[in-house]
PDB file of C-alpha atoms and ligand atoms in Angstrom:
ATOM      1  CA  UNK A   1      -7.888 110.209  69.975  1.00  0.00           C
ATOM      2  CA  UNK A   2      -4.696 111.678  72.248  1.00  0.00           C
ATOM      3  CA  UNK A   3      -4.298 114.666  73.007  1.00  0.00           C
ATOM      4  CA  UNK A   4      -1.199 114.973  71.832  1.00  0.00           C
ATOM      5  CA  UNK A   5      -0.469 118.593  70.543  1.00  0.00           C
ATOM      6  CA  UNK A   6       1.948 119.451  68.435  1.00  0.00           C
ATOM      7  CA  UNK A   7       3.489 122.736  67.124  1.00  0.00           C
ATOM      8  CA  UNK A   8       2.443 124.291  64.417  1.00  0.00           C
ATOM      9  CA  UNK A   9       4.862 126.596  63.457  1.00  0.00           C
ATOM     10  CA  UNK A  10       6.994 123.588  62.775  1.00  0.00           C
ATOM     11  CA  UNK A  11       8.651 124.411  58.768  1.00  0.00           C
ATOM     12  CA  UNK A  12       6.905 122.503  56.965  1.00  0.00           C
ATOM     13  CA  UNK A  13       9.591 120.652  54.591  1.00  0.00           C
ATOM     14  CA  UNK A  14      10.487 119.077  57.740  1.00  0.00           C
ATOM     15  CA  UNK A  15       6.638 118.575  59.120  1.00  0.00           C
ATOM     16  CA  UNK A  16       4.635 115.164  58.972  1.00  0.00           C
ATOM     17  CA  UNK A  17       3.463 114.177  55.483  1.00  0.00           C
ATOM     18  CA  UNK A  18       0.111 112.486  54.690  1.00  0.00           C
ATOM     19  CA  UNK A  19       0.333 109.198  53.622  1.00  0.00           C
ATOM     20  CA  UNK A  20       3.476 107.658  51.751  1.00  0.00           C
ATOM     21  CA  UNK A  21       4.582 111.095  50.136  1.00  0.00           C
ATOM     22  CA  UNK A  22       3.606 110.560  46.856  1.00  0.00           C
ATOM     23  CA  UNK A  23       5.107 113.519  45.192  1.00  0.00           C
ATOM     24  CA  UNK A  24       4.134 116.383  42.332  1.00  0.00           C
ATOM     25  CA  UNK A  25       2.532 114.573  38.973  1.00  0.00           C
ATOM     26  CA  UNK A  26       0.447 114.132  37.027  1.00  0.00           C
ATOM     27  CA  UNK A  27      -2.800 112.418  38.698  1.00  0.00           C
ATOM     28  CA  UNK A  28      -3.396 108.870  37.363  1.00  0.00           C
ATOM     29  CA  UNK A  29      -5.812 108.027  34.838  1.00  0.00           C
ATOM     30  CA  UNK A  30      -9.437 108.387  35.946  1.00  0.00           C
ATOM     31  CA  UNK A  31     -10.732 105.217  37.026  1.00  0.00           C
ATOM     32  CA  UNK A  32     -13.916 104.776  35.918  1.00  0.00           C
ATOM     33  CA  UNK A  33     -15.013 101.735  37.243  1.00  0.00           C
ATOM     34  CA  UNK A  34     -16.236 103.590  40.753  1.00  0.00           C
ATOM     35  CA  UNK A  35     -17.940 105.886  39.000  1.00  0.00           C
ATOM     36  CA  UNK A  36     -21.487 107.121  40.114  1.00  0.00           C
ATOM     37  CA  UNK A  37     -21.729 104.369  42.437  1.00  0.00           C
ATOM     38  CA  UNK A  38     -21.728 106.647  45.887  1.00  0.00           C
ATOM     39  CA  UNK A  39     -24.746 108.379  46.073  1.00  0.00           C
ATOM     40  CA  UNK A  40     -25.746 112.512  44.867  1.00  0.00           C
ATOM     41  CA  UNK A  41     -21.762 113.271  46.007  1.00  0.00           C
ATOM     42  CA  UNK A  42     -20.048 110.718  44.036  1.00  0.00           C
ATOM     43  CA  UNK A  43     -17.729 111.648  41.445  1.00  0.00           C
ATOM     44  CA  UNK A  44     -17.115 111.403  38.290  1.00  0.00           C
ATOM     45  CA  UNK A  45     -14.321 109.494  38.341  1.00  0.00           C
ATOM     46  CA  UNK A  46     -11.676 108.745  41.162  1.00  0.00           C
ATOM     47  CA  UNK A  47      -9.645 111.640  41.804  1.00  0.00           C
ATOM     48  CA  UNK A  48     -11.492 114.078  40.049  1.00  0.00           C
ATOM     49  CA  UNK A  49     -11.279 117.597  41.497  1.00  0.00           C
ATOM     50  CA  UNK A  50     -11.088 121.097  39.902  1.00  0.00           C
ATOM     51  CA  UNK A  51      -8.546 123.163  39.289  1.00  0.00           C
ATOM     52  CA  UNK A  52      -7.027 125.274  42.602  1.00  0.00           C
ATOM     53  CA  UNK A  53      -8.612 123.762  44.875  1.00  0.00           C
ATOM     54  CA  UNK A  54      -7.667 120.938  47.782  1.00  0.00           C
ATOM     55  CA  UNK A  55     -10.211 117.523  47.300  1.00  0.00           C
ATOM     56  CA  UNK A  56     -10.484 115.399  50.310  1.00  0.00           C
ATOM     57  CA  UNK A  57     -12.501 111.375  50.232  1.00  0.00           C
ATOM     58  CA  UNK A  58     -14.388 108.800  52.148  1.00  0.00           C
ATOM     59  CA  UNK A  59     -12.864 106.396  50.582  1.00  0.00           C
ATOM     60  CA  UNK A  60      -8.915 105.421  49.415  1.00  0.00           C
ATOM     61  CA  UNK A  61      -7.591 106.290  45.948  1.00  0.00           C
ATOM     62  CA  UNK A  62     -10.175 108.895  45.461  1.00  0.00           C
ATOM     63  CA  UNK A  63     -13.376 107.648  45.752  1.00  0.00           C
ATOM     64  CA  UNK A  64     -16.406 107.636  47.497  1.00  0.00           C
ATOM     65  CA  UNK A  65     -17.611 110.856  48.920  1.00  0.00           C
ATOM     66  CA  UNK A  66     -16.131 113.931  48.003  1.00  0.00           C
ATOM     67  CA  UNK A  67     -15.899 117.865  49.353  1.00  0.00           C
ATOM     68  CA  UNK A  68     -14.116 120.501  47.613  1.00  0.00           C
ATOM     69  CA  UNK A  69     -11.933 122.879  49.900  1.00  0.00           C
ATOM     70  CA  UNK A  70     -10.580 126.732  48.986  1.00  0.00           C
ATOM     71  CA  UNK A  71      -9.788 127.692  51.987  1.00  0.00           C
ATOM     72  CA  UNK A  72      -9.931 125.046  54.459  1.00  0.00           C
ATOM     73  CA  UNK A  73     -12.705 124.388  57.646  1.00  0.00           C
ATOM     74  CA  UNK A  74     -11.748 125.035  61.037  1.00  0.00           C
ATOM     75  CA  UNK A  75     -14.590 122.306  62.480  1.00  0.00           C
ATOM     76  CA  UNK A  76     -15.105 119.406  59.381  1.00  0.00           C
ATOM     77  CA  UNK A  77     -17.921 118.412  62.433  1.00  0.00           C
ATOM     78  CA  UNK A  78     -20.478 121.353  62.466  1.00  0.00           C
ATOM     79  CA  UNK A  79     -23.017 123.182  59.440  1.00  0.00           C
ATOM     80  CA  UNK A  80     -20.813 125.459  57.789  1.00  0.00           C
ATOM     81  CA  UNK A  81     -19.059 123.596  55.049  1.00  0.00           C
ATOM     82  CA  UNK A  82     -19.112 120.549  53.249  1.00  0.00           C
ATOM     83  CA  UNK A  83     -21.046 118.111  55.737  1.00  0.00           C
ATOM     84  CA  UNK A  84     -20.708 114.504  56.471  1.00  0.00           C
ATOM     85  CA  UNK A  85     -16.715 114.384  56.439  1.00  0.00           C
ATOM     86  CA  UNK A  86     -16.169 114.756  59.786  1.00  0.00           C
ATOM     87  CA  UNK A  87     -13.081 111.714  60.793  1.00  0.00           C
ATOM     88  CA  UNK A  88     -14.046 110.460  57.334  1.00  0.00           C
ATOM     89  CA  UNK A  89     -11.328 111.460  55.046  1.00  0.00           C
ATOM     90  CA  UNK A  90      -9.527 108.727  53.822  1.00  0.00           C
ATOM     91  CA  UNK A  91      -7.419 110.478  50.633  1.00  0.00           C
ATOM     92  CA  UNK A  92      -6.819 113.866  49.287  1.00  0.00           C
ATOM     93  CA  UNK A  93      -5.302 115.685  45.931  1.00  0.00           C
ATOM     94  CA  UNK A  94      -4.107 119.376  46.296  1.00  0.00           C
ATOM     95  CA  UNK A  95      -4.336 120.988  43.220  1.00  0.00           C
ATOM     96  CA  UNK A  96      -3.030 123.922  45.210  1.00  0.00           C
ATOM     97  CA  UNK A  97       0.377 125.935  45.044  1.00  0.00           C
ATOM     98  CA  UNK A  98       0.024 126.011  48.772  1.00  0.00           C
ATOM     99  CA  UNK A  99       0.728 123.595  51.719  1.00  0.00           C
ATOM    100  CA  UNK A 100      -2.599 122.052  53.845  1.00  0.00           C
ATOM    101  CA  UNK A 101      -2.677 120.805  57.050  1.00  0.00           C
ATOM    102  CA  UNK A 102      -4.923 117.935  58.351  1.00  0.00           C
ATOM    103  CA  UNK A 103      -5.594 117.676  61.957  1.00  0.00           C
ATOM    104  CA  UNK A 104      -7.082 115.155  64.054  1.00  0.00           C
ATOM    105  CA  UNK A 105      -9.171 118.035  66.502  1.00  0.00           C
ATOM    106  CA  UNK A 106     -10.998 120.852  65.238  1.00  0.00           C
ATOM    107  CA  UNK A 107      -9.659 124.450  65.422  1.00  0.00           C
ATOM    108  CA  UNK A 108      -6.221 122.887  63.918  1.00  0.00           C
ATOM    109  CA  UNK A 109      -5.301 121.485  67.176  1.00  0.00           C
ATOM    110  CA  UNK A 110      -3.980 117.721  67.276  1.00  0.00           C
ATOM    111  CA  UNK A 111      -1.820 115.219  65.390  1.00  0.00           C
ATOM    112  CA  UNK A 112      -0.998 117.114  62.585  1.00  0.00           C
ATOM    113  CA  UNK A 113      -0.255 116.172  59.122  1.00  0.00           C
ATOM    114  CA  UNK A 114       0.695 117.688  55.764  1.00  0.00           C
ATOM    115  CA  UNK A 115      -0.640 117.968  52.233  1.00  0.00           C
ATOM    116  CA  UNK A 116       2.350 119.637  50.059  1.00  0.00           C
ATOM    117  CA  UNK A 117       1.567 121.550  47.051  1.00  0.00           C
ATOM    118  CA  UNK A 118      -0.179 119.493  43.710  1.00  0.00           C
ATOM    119  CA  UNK A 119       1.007 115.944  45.897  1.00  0.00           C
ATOM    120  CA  UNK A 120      -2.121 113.645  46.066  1.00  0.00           C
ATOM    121  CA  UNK A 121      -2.303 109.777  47.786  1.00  0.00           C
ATOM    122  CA  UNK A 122      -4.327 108.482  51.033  1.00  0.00           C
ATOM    123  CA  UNK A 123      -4.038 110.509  54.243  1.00  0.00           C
ATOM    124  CA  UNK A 124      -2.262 107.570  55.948  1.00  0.00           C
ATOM    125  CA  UNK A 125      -2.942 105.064  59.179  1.00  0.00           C
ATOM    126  CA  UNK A 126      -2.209 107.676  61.357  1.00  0.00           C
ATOM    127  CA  UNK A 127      -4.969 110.505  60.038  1.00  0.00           C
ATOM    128  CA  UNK A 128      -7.169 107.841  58.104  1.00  0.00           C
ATOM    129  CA  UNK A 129     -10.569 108.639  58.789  1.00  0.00           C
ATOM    130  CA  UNK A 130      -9.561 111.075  61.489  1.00  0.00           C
ATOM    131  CA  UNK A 131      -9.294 114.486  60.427  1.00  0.00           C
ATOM    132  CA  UNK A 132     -11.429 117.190  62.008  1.00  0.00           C
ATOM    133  CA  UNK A 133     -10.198 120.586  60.492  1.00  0.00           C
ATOM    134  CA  UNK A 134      -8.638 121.392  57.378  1.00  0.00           C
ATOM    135  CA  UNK A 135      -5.927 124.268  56.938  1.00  0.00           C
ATOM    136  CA  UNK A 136      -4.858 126.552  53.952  1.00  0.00           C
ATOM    137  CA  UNK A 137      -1.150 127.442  54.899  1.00  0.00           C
TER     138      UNK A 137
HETATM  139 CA1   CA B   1     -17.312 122.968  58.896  1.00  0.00          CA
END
């Protein structure tokens, strides 16, 4: 990874946006097909995630892996948290009112990329499988 920094205090209608900007609606119709098929932390059904809270998975479109976010994790690599996601993250769905950030280092240092408010899609080429720490904004 570079160590590129960039500023944070950037506003963030202008700031970098995960993936292709796929923009507030309605989340698409559960796929069931990958269903189950990922081990104890599968779920349900591709992009499933509750209410108010920011989803982040292994996989594209949803799937694989998932962890559940309210506030965000400042090191995606160490015990506290939701484990095994560390430069994993492949997609997200924010099913928050507020803005995320994604960032390739931990602490929220690094490329930087945001998650807008109820937007959902994959993170992009840039953070794909890169992410470190997670931010609530
Ligand atoms: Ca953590």
């Amino acid at each position: 990874m570079k160590s590129t920094m960039r500023v944070l205090a950037v506003a963030a209608s202008t700031a970098a946006l995960l993936g292709s900007g796929l923009s507030a609606q309605a989340a698409p119709t559960a796929n069931t097909a990958t269903a189950g098929t990922s081990g104890t932390q599968a779920t349900s059904a591709a992009w499933s995630c509750p209410a108010y809270r920011l989803c982040v998975w292994t996989g594209k479109n949803g799937t694989g892996t998932r962890a559940v976010f309210k506030y965000g994790d400042v090191n995606l690599a160490d015990s506290v948290g939701p484990r095994g996601m560390n430069n994993k993250i492949s997609s997200y769905r924010n099913r928050t009112g507020r803005n995320w950030s994604f960032h390739n280092y931990t602490n929220y240092n690094g490329t930087t990329r945001y998650a807008h408010p109820w937007t959902y899609g994959n993170v992009g080429s840039t953070m794909d499988d890169q992410a470190s720490s997670i931010k609530r904004r």
